[in-house]
Amino acid sequence: MKHFTRFALIVSLLSVISSHLVAQDEFYNDTIANDESDSTVVEKVFGILKVNTIPKKADVYIDTIYMGQTPLTIAEMEQGEHVITMQKADYFSTTKTALVVGGWELIVNETLNSIIEYMNLQYEQGVKYYEEENYDLALECFHKASEHNHVESNTYIGDCYHYGNGVDQIYEEAVVWYQKGADLGSAVSQRNLAYSYAEGCGVDHSHDKAIEWYQKAADQGDAPAQYAIANYYYYGIVVEQDYATSAKYYSAAAKSGHVDAQYYLGLCYQYGYGVKQNNKKALELYKNAAEYGNSDAQNTIGMFYLTTPEEKDNYVKAVEWFTKASEQGNKESQFQLGNCYLEGIGVDTNYVTAINYYLMAADQQHDEAQYKLGRCYYDGIGVDTSYVNAVQWFAEAASHDNKDAQYDLGNCYYRGYGVERDYKEAVRWFSLSADNGNARAQNTLGYCYENGQGVEVDFNKAFEWYSKAAEMGDAQAQFNIAQYYYRGAIVPKDYVKAVEMFGKSAEQGNVDAQFALASCYEYGIGVEQNYAAAAFFYRKAAEQGDAEAQCVLGNCYQNGQGIQQSYELAVEWFRKAAEQGHAKAQCLLAYCYQVGQGVGKDIEEAIEWYKKAARQDDANALMKLRELGVW
């Protein structure tokens, strides 16, 4: 038996086939010439067929009939043409036509093409085209790979539809491809599908569906999906807020180098959210994220140094980190830099630079920066005073619900600064600010109701707003509430309650409350009489420049009431009050000069001070001048 390879056999077969066909024709003609009824049986002729494939174990079908796996030898293959099909999982099916000749051996060798290698090649080429922004060719390659269920090719096709790369932007079509990739187990497709549900892109909005797909991707170790899941638990979106779970997922994503996750994990350690508080660990995580350009981390490091000034150069370090974040457009850092330059924190004071940073942040709708710009124009800091510009910036910040801006805007309408005076408009802005918890606005709104400015007089509402402001610690409101109790207006007269509220206000430095509290101690109103306590609070008010308190404190020193007697100090305090135009103090100071009490006797100086008091119709001064024969 002769052996031929498939290629060598071709040449030999040409001559054999030719002679074989001639012999067949002669046989056929002889048969026709004989009696047709004389039937002759033709014996079948067989050859040998061998089929080999790389790789082995391919299924072989001959004329659609399964014959076994390669390597395959068929010892008796009927002579003639046969269709040979070779199939193997993950390989392209190959079909060949082979001519078997009786008495000869035919060897068919075939290398099967790997589907995996093919689709990987198409995918890699597609990625290359995609990165080169040759989206048409990229899509062609991705589709070829996708036809054979290449997982990540579906993701790329979805991205093309999501972003409109090489095709019209069609979110619904993107979802179809993401879904296909997700079903095949692609973590990226699962994550993108989750995002589509979270944002309602091409599919009905559903956080529940988003979490479901984010979870599947996260379970495969997809860091962005782990970060997304962490955010759901951190903010309590759909799921119950759970800092421990959020910290777990942030940690998993952070270990994979997810920068934003490192930043949020830093927040968890800084504030003890779901983990034990550890500022050192927090700072380490912030720095890791900051080194990769996370501007929020850079800003947070800046805030860390800003709020820990006890260490050397921390303010300078704060400015350095704020600057890094600011250069990336971080509006919070731009705002903080504005504050640093305004106050000279870590840098030399520079109002112009401060204004520039506030403008950068304000242009990004940072409401606090907008408010600060309003204050700069209102107070003339770094710019010429302009109430008109102040109102514009207050209005911008107020539109973003900034309660301080709402209050100051109301104040501009109340005073007619930069706008026409309008009490009703003022009350509208005071009300918005008050509802947002601004104690100053609450107190001012109470004043408007008390005095009928922009609203009808309503003492009940006035008391209500004063009370809200007082509860928030507003000193003026506490003083106002004390007056209501002291006078018995709207509420029953209650000196004890009045003293309590005067005390709270006085402790915060409210000069009117300090004087009122001192009077209560002096006369024993709502509290046991205590001259020492009275003198103490008179001094508090006097040191803030209250002329009445200065005069009374002078009396305390003159009479030794609640304090060690001192004519010299009495004169000192009488003089402070007298120089502010306080008539009684002027008369008392004149008396000291007249009799030489605490000061050298000086009748002319006494007469001058008596005259000043007399011009204010002080009866004692007029009497003294008559005694001295002056008037």
XYZ file of C-alpha atoms in Angstrom:
631
model
C 0.000 0.000 0.000
C 1.402 3.376 -1.031
C 1.240 6.326 1.350
C 0.748 9.919 0.303
C 0.435 13.081 2.160
C -2.448 15.242 1.131
C -0.244 17.590 -0.882
C 1.879 14.915 -2.570
C -1.196 12.944 -3.474
C -2.631 15.712 -5.663
C -0.067 15.335 -8.449
C -0.200 11.530 -8.492
C -3.946 11.491 -8.518
C -4.156 13.477 -11.742
C -2.815 10.637 -13.880
C -4.540 7.920 -11.867
C -7.906 9.634 -12.079
C -7.514 10.124 -15.813
C -6.790 6.447 -16.513
C -9.448 5.371 -14.053
C -12.085 7.475 -15.796
C -11.083 6.050 -19.193
C -11.442 2.537 -17.824
C -14.852 3.403 -16.412
C -16.002 4.784 -19.778
C -14.905 1.603 -21.572
C -16.659 -0.548 -19.030
C -19.849 1.490 -19.372
C -19.817 1.247 -23.180
C -19.271 -2.507 -23.084
C -22.162 -2.898 -20.704
C -24.509 -0.957 -22.990
C -23.537 -3.122 -25.911
C -24.564 -6.287 -24.059
C -28.132 -7.403 -23.533
C -29.650 -4.848 -21.151
C -31.462 -7.580 -19.308
C -28.124 -9.176 -18.483
C -27.359 -7.355 -15.150
C -23.757 -7.208 -13.948
C -22.885 -6.563 -10.221
C -20.066 -3.982 -9.755
C -17.898 -4.608 -6.711
C -17.297 -1.533 -4.451
C -13.777 -0.156 -4.261
C -12.312 1.183 -1.005
C -9.398 3.332 0.011
C -7.936 4.367 3.365
C -8.778 7.796 4.866
C -6.832 9.322 7.751
C -7.875 12.604 9.378
C -5.558 14.497 11.756
C -6.130 17.855 13.435
C -4.201 20.276 15.580
C -5.333 20.231 18.291
C -6.448 16.611 18.593
C -9.825 15.255 19.668
C -11.829 17.129 17.071
C -15.151 15.559 16.094
C -15.121 14.284 12.503
C -18.236 14.134 10.333
C -18.025 12.507 6.907
C -20.967 13.248 4.658
C -22.758 14.534 7.819
C -22.259 11.212 9.622
C -20.254 11.291 12.855
C -17.215 9.049 12.491
C -15.213 9.731 15.682
C -12.443 12.039 16.911
C -9.028 12.838 15.562
C -6.632 11.288 15.004
C -9.050 9.156 12.971
C -8.308 6.274 10.518
C -11.020 4.749 8.338
C -9.587 1.563 6.763
C -12.423 1.068 4.306
C -13.563 4.373 2.910
C -15.642 4.005 -0.218
C -14.017 5.416 -3.280
C -15.250 8.879 -4.337
C -15.713 12.435 -3.103
C -16.549 12.921 0.543
C -17.311 16.031 2.617
C -15.243 16.031 5.803
C -16.215 18.376 8.676
C -13.982 18.817 11.729
C -15.394 20.411 14.886
C -14.013 21.182 18.320
C -15.257 23.406 21.106
C -13.672 26.896 21.081
C -12.397 26.352 17.538
C -13.811 27.297 14.191
C -15.485 24.406 12.359
C -13.647 23.406 9.154
C -15.125 21.559 6.133
C -13.089 19.975 3.330
C -13.920 17.948 0.229
C -11.683 14.877 -0.187
C -11.418 12.377 -3.070
C -10.787 8.831 -1.926
C -9.285 6.459 -4.555
C -9.565 2.725 -4.228
C -6.417 1.088 -3.047
C -4.869 4.349 -2.028
C -4.420 6.041 1.352
C -5.532 9.676 1.735
C -4.256 11.681 4.696
C -6.081 14.899 5.618
C -4.177 17.169 8.040
C -5.914 20.300 9.313
C -4.963 23.003 11.843
C -8.107 24.370 13.472
C -8.301 28.102 14.133
C -8.931 29.044 17.767
C -12.059 31.112 18.311
C -10.558 32.477 21.551
C -7.390 33.601 19.805
C -9.449 35.122 17.007
C -11.792 37.090 19.223
C -8.945 38.164 21.508
C -7.073 39.411 18.480
C -10.153 41.284 17.277
C -10.693 42.705 20.771
C -7.085 43.842 21.147
C -7.171 45.447 17.731
C -10.471 47.079 18.637
C -9.004 48.514 21.833
C -6.094 49.901 19.862
C -8.427 51.568 17.366
C -10.581 52.855 20.237
C -7.628 54.466 21.969
C -6.662 56.039 18.649
C -10.269 57.341 18.439
C -10.810 55.384 15.235
C -14.204 54.313 16.468
C -15.574 52.893 13.192
C -12.812 50.285 12.909
C -12.932 49.708 16.645
C -16.646 48.881 16.492
C -16.072 46.540 13.565
C -13.507 44.586 15.579
C -15.599 44.600 18.760
C -18.641 43.285 16.896
C -16.600 40.436 15.388
C -15.377 39.493 18.834
C -18.840 39.879 20.341
C -20.320 37.455 17.816
C -18.337 34.793 19.646
C -19.358 36.083 23.086
C -16.195 37.942 23.883
C -17.193 39.449 27.199
C -15.465 42.842 27.314
C -16.177 43.641 23.673
C -19.796 44.073 24.696
C -18.686 46.653 27.253
C -16.846 48.653 24.637
C -19.770 48.554 22.240
C -21.974 49.755 25.079
C -19.516 52.595 25.767
C -19.615 53.619 22.115
C -23.378 54.009 22.293
C -23.241 55.640 25.726
C -20.756 58.312 24.677
C -21.669 58.506 20.983
C -18.298 57.238 19.786
C -18.589 56.122 16.164
C -22.372 55.845 16.457
C -25.256 58.037 17.503
C -25.479 58.436 21.259
C -28.256 56.052 22.262
C -28.393 55.225 25.974
C -30.970 52.484 25.427
C -28.678 50.682 22.989
C -25.780 51.084 25.421
C -27.845 49.348 28.096
C -28.548 46.434 25.717
C -24.822 45.829 25.294
C -24.016 46.382 28.958
C -26.695 43.867 29.826
C -25.198 41.346 27.406
C -21.738 41.809 28.902
C -23.119 41.733 32.436
C -24.940 38.465 31.800
C -21.683 36.983 30.544
C -20.025 37.985 33.829
C -18.172 41.159 32.885
C -17.604 43.164 36.060
C -17.143 46.351 34.034
C -20.420 45.794 32.167
C -22.141 45.037 35.459
C -20.799 48.260 36.904
C -21.807 50.285 33.835
C -25.246 48.728 33.874
C -25.554 49.640 37.537
C -24.583 53.215 36.717
C -27.245 53.323 34.007
C -29.881 52.303 36.541
C -28.563 54.756 39.123
C -28.685 57.670 36.686
C -31.693 56.564 34.651
C -29.641 56.500 31.434
C -31.440 54.407 28.817
C -33.426 52.597 31.482
C -35.866 53.502 34.231
C -34.121 54.934 37.272
C -33.739 52.324 39.998
C -31.272 52.432 42.870
C -32.360 48.929 43.837
C -31.290 47.576 40.436
C -28.146 49.685 40.599
C -27.145 48.191 43.942
C -27.880 44.681 42.633
C -25.484 45.066 39.698
C -22.890 47.060 41.631
C -22.875 44.231 44.158
C -22.226 41.622 41.461
C -19.324 43.639 40.118
C -18.026 44.338 43.625
C -18.089 40.628 44.442
C -15.702 40.143 41.511
C -13.301 42.657 43.049
C -14.194 45.586 40.803
C -12.863 48.587 42.757
C -15.154 51.267 41.254
C -18.174 49.073 42.043
C -16.932 48.532 45.590
C -16.579 52.295 45.906
C -20.132 52.801 44.618
C -21.547 50.266 47.085
C -19.629 51.997 49.874
C -21.219 55.306 48.922
C -24.716 53.823 49.154
C -24.054 52.728 52.731
C -22.115 55.886 53.640
C -24.949 58.196 52.620
C -27.792 55.795 53.400
C -29.223 55.837 49.871
C -31.977 53.205 49.555
C -30.184 51.091 52.151
C -29.949 51.938 55.831
C -26.914 54.092 56.603
C -24.144 51.781 57.765
C -20.689 53.275 58.229
C -19.125 49.922 59.107
C -20.221 48.394 55.798
C -19.212 51.492 53.856
C -15.777 51.435 55.497
C -15.390 47.758 54.550
C -16.049 48.467 50.865
C -13.977 51.652 50.853
C -11.125 49.618 52.299
C -11.464 46.919 49.621
C -11.468 49.503 46.835
C -8.629 51.469 48.440
C -6.432 48.370 48.510
C -6.885 48.171 44.733
C -5.628 51.713 44.446
C -8.981 53.450 44.027
C -8.063 57.045 44.855
C -11.533 58.317 45.804
C -12.008 55.295 48.054
C -8.762 56.133 49.824
C -10.070 59.635 50.426
C -13.398 58.449 51.850
C -11.712 55.804 53.967
C -9.616 58.649 55.337
C -12.836 60.436 56.304
C -14.001 57.290 58.074
C -10.814 57.137 60.132
C -10.814 60.873 60.832
C -14.357 60.908 62.205
C -14.589 57.321 63.436
C -17.226 56.312 60.904
C -17.441 52.518 61.056
C -13.844 52.237 62.246
C -11.910 53.326 65.297
C -10.944 56.965 64.992
C -7.344 57.315 63.921
C -6.146 60.710 62.670
C -2.715 59.348 61.792
C -4.252 56.672 59.557
C -6.636 59.233 58.093
C -3.795 61.585 57.173
C -1.859 58.701 55.627
C -4.833 57.808 53.411
C -5.412 61.436 52.460
C -1.785 61.774 51.415
C -1.982 58.606 49.312
C -5.011 59.989 47.501
C -3.493 63.457 47.267
C -0.344 62.136 45.603
C -2.529 60.795 42.795
C -4.138 64.188 42.365
C -7.330 63.845 44.386
C -8.105 67.509 45.034
C -10.613 66.722 47.804
C -7.867 64.871 49.657
C -5.475 67.754 49.106
C -8.083 70.167 50.444
C -8.765 67.949 53.450
C -5.067 67.788 54.291
C -5.043 71.563 54.099
C -7.980 71.712 56.517
C -6.210 69.261 58.815
C -3.183 71.549 59.079
C -5.368 74.646 59.320
C -7.217 73.262 62.332
C -4.079 72.059 64.128
C -2.059 75.297 64.368
C -0.197 74.221 67.473
C 2.439 72.491 65.360
C 5.114 74.615 63.740
C 4.449 75.825 60.194
C 1.068 74.067 60.009
C -0.591 77.177 58.612
C 2.066 77.339 55.908
C 1.509 73.654 55.101
C -2.222 74.285 54.944
C -1.714 76.990 52.323
C 0.572 74.691 50.311
C -2.076 71.965 50.142
C -4.890 74.406 49.432
C -2.806 75.766 46.567
C -2.318 72.288 45.064
C -6.037 71.593 45.197
C -6.884 75.072 43.938
C -4.720 74.567 40.869
C -6.980 71.637 39.997
C -10.026 73.862 40.321
C -11.119 72.734 43.780
C -13.534 75.495 44.769
C -13.380 74.745 48.493
C -9.604 75.224 48.484
C -9.980 78.412 46.476
C -12.375 79.654 49.142
C -10.003 78.662 51.954
C -7.110 80.400 50.223
C -9.254 83.511 50.033
C -9.738 83.292 53.797
C -6.008 82.756 54.392
C -5.015 85.791 52.361
C -7.787 87.872 53.907
C -6.764 87.011 57.469
C -3.013 86.561 56.910
C -3.075 82.887 57.873
C 0.073 81.102 56.656
C 0.714 83.952 54.211
C 1.033 87.720 54.332
C -2.312 89.487 54.259
C -3.208 90.375 50.684
C -6.747 91.550 50.099
C -6.419 91.616 46.304
C -5.264 87.992 46.203
C -8.024 87.068 48.629
C -10.606 88.670 46.327
C -9.191 86.769 43.330
C -9.511 83.420 45.085
C -13.024 84.240 46.236
C -13.897 85.083 42.629
C -12.527 81.725 41.414
C -14.667 79.850 43.911
C -17.682 82.107 43.378
C -17.574 81.446 39.632
C -18.027 77.761 40.528
C -21.137 78.650 42.554
C -19.436 78.388 45.946
C -22.047 80.209 48.018
C -19.737 81.053 50.930
C -17.247 82.641 48.542
C -20.064 84.629 46.984
C -21.131 85.767 50.435
C -17.561 86.740 51.368
C -17.311 88.817 48.192
C -20.505 90.554 49.238
C -18.972 91.333 52.650
C -15.794 92.647 51.018
C -17.806 95.075 48.912
C -20.020 95.960 51.891
C -17.063 96.671 54.197
C -14.663 97.954 51.524
C -12.050 95.235 52.076
C -9.721 94.871 49.080
C -12.196 96.817 46.940
C -13.928 100.149 47.089
C -17.075 100.052 49.193
C -20.025 99.339 46.915
C -23.378 98.433 48.390
C -24.688 97.782 44.886
C -22.019 95.107 44.258
C -22.500 93.797 47.775
C -26.208 93.309 47.100
C -25.434 91.468 43.844
C -23.153 88.979 45.582
C -25.459 88.618 48.589
C -28.301 87.861 46.176
C -26.203 85.264 44.323
C -25.271 83.487 47.542
C -28.806 83.832 48.924
C -30.177 82.095 45.818
C -28.058 79.099 46.878
C -29.769 79.159 50.270
C -26.866 80.736 52.129
C -28.529 81.866 55.353
C -25.937 84.545 56.173
C -26.310 86.067 52.711
C -30.080 85.976 53.061
C -29.793 87.898 56.332
C -27.385 90.512 54.957
C -29.494 90.934 51.834
C -32.485 91.530 54.080
C -30.422 94.032 56.041
C -29.593 95.904 52.808
C -33.300 96.190 51.998
C -33.991 97.210 55.607
C -31.413 100.020 55.534
C -31.702 100.895 51.855
C -28.075 100.025 51.128
C -27.514 99.356 47.416
C -31.267 99.002 46.876
C -34.325 101.070 47.613
C -35.440 100.641 51.204
C -38.181 98.027 51.359
C -39.198 96.649 54.743
C -41.433 93.961 53.226
C -38.623 92.648 51.039
C -36.322 92.819 54.035
C -38.758 90.716 56.072
C -38.984 88.196 53.218
C -35.220 87.628 53.299
C -35.076 87.713 57.101
C -37.769 85.018 57.120
C -35.843 82.769 54.701
C -32.691 83.169 56.752
C -34.566 82.616 60.011
C -36.168 79.437 58.670
C -32.649 78.240 57.792
C -31.594 78.690 61.404
C -29.842 82.059 61.352
C -30.204 83.379 64.910
C -29.501 87.002 63.930
C -32.293 86.832 61.368
C -34.645 85.300 63.926
C -33.907 88.103 66.378
C -34.265 90.793 63.701
C -37.521 89.261 62.502
C -38.762 89.431 66.080
C -37.828 93.125 66.125
C -39.777 93.694 62.880
C -42.894 92.098 64.375
C -42.417 94.053 67.578
C -42.184 97.381 65.749
C -44.421 96.715 62.746
C -41.716 97.088 60.125
C -42.630 95.226 56.939
C -45.329 93.327 58.870
C -48.180 94.187 61.192
C -47.289 94.542 64.857
C -47.557 91.163 66.520
C -45.942 90.833 69.948
C -46.688 87.122 70.085
C -44.752 86.508 66.885
C -42.023 88.821 68.108
C -41.687 86.821 71.313
C -41.771 83.580 69.312
C -38.874 84.637 67.063
C -36.906 86.130 69.960
C -37.311 82.796 71.769
C -36.011 80.796 68.802
C -32.983 83.046 68.501
C -32.392 82.946 72.257
C -32.455 79.140 72.229
C -29.713 79.241 69.599
C -27.640 81.427 71.908
C -28.167 84.825 70.322
C -27.196 87.328 73.052
C -29.405 90.164 71.835
C -32.410 87.855 71.632
C -31.733 86.618 75.162
C -31.683 90.236 76.335
C -34.946 90.922 74.478
C -36.633 87.894 76.048
C -35.416 89.024 79.484
C -37.077 92.376 78.943
C -40.395 90.659 78.161
C -40.215 88.787 81.456
C -38.996 91.872 83.332
C -41.876 94.006 82.064
C -44.515 91.289 82.005
C -45.294 91.869 78.335
C -47.088 88.942 76.588
C -45.808 86.660 79.345
C -46.398 86.972 83.105
C -43.861 89.197 84.860
C -41.057 86.988 86.108
C -37.975 88.731 87.533
C -36.220 85.440 88.222
C -36.592 84.376 84.575
C -35.545 87.849 83.504
C -32.362 87.636 85.578
C -31.636 84.197 84.116
C -31.878 85.526 80.556
C -29.971 88.720 81.386
C -27.255 86.449 82.783
C -27.012 84.329 79.628
C -26.797 87.410 77.469
C -24.320 89.129 79.783
C -22.001 86.129 79.733
C -21.753 86.585 75.945
C -20.750 90.202 76.403
C -24.039 91.956 75.683
C -23.455 95.333 77.290
C -27.154 96.120 77.823
C -27.632 92.781 79.567
C -24.575 93.374 81.742
C -25.927 96.719 82.890
C -29.426 95.318 83.451
C -28.046 92.374 85.429
C -25.921 94.715 87.521
C -29.044 96.769 88.323
C -30.895 93.607 89.386
C -28.064 92.722 91.776
C -27.897 96.293 93.073
C -31.594 96.505 93.910
C -32.256 92.813 94.592
C -34.712 92.350 91.729
C -35.200 88.659 90.874
C -32.049 87.832 92.784
C -30.641 88.418 96.257
C -29.175 91.911 96.594
C -25.427 91.776 96.028
C -23.451 95.021 95.654
C -20.249 93.188 94.767
C -21.944 91.342 91.899
C -23.548 94.610 90.831
C -20.165 96.362 90.740
C -18.690 93.413 88.844
C -21.222 93.625 86.018
C -21.206 97.451 85.978
C -17.465 97.176 85.379
C -18.076 94.649 82.543
C -20.387 97.081 80.820
C -18.190 100.074 81.596
C -15.141 98.419 80.064
C -17.133 98.086 76.836
C -17.645 101.847 76.821
C -21.181 102.079 78.183
C -21.361 105.630 79.560
C -24.180 104.928 82.032
C -22.286 101.954 83.454
C -19.110 104.048 83.693
C -20.975 106.693 85.662
C -22.564 104.155 88.029
C -19.224 102.391 88.497
C -17.731 105.764 89.417
C -20.458 106.069 92.060
C -19.571 102.606 93.368
C -15.919 103.666 93.804
C -16.957 107.007 95.303
C -19.214 105.371 97.878
C -17.334 102.116 98.321
C -20.459 100.182 97.372
C -19.602 96.569 96.513
C -16.034 97.566 95.867
C -13.155 99.170 97.777
C -13.646 102.924 97.931
C -11.335 104.916 95.673
C -11.952 108.576 94.838
C -9.239 108.437 92.221
C -10.900 105.563 90.365
C -14.241 107.264 90.801
C -12.851 110.309 88.998
C -11.368 108.078 86.277
C -14.714 106.469 85.486
C -16.676 109.727 85.816
C -14.282 111.241 83.287
C -14.754 108.360 80.801
C -18.508 108.786 80.935
C -18.318 112.603 80.928
C -16.169 112.628 77.806
C -18.940 110.683 76.068
C -21.380 113.474 76.975
C -23.046 111.781 79.919
C -24.613 114.748 81.814
C -24.747 113.165 85.268
C -21.118 112.025 85.012
C -20.124 115.532 83.919
C -21.847 116.972 87.003
C -20.206 114.410 89.327
C -16.795 115.012 87.780
C -17.309 118.759 88.245
C -18.118 118.179 91.917
C -14.870 116.218 92.366
C -12.936 119.186 90.947
C -14.954 121.585 93.091
C -14.136 119.878 96.392
C -10.821 118.257 95.363
C -12.054 114.690 95.788
C -9.772 112.217 93.985
C -8.317 115.047 91.992
C -6.720 118.441 92.690
C -9.215 121.150 93.547
C -9.889 123.284 90.475
C -12.936 125.580 90.497
C -12.489 126.676 86.888
C -12.383 123.041 85.710
C -15.399 122.308 87.885
C -17.320 125.215 86.319
C -16.484 123.975 82.790
C -17.883 120.504 83.525
C -20.938 121.960 85.302
C -21.604 124.060 82.205
C -21.411 121.018 79.925
C -23.929 119.208 82.090
C -26.146 122.329 82.387
C -26.333 122.605 78.594
C -28.044 119.199 78.746
C -30.501 120.603 81.296
C -28.984 118.767 84.212
C -30.758 120.273 87.265
C -27.909 119.597 89.715
C -25.416 121.282 87.436
C -27.630 124.369 87.087
C -28.003 124.548 90.856
C -24.242 124.253 91.409
C -23.532 126.990 88.911
C -25.955 129.312 90.716
C -24.247 128.492 94.030
C -20.942 129.412 92.429
C -22.506 132.659 91.120
C -21.858 131.770 87.526
C -25.453 131.551 86.256
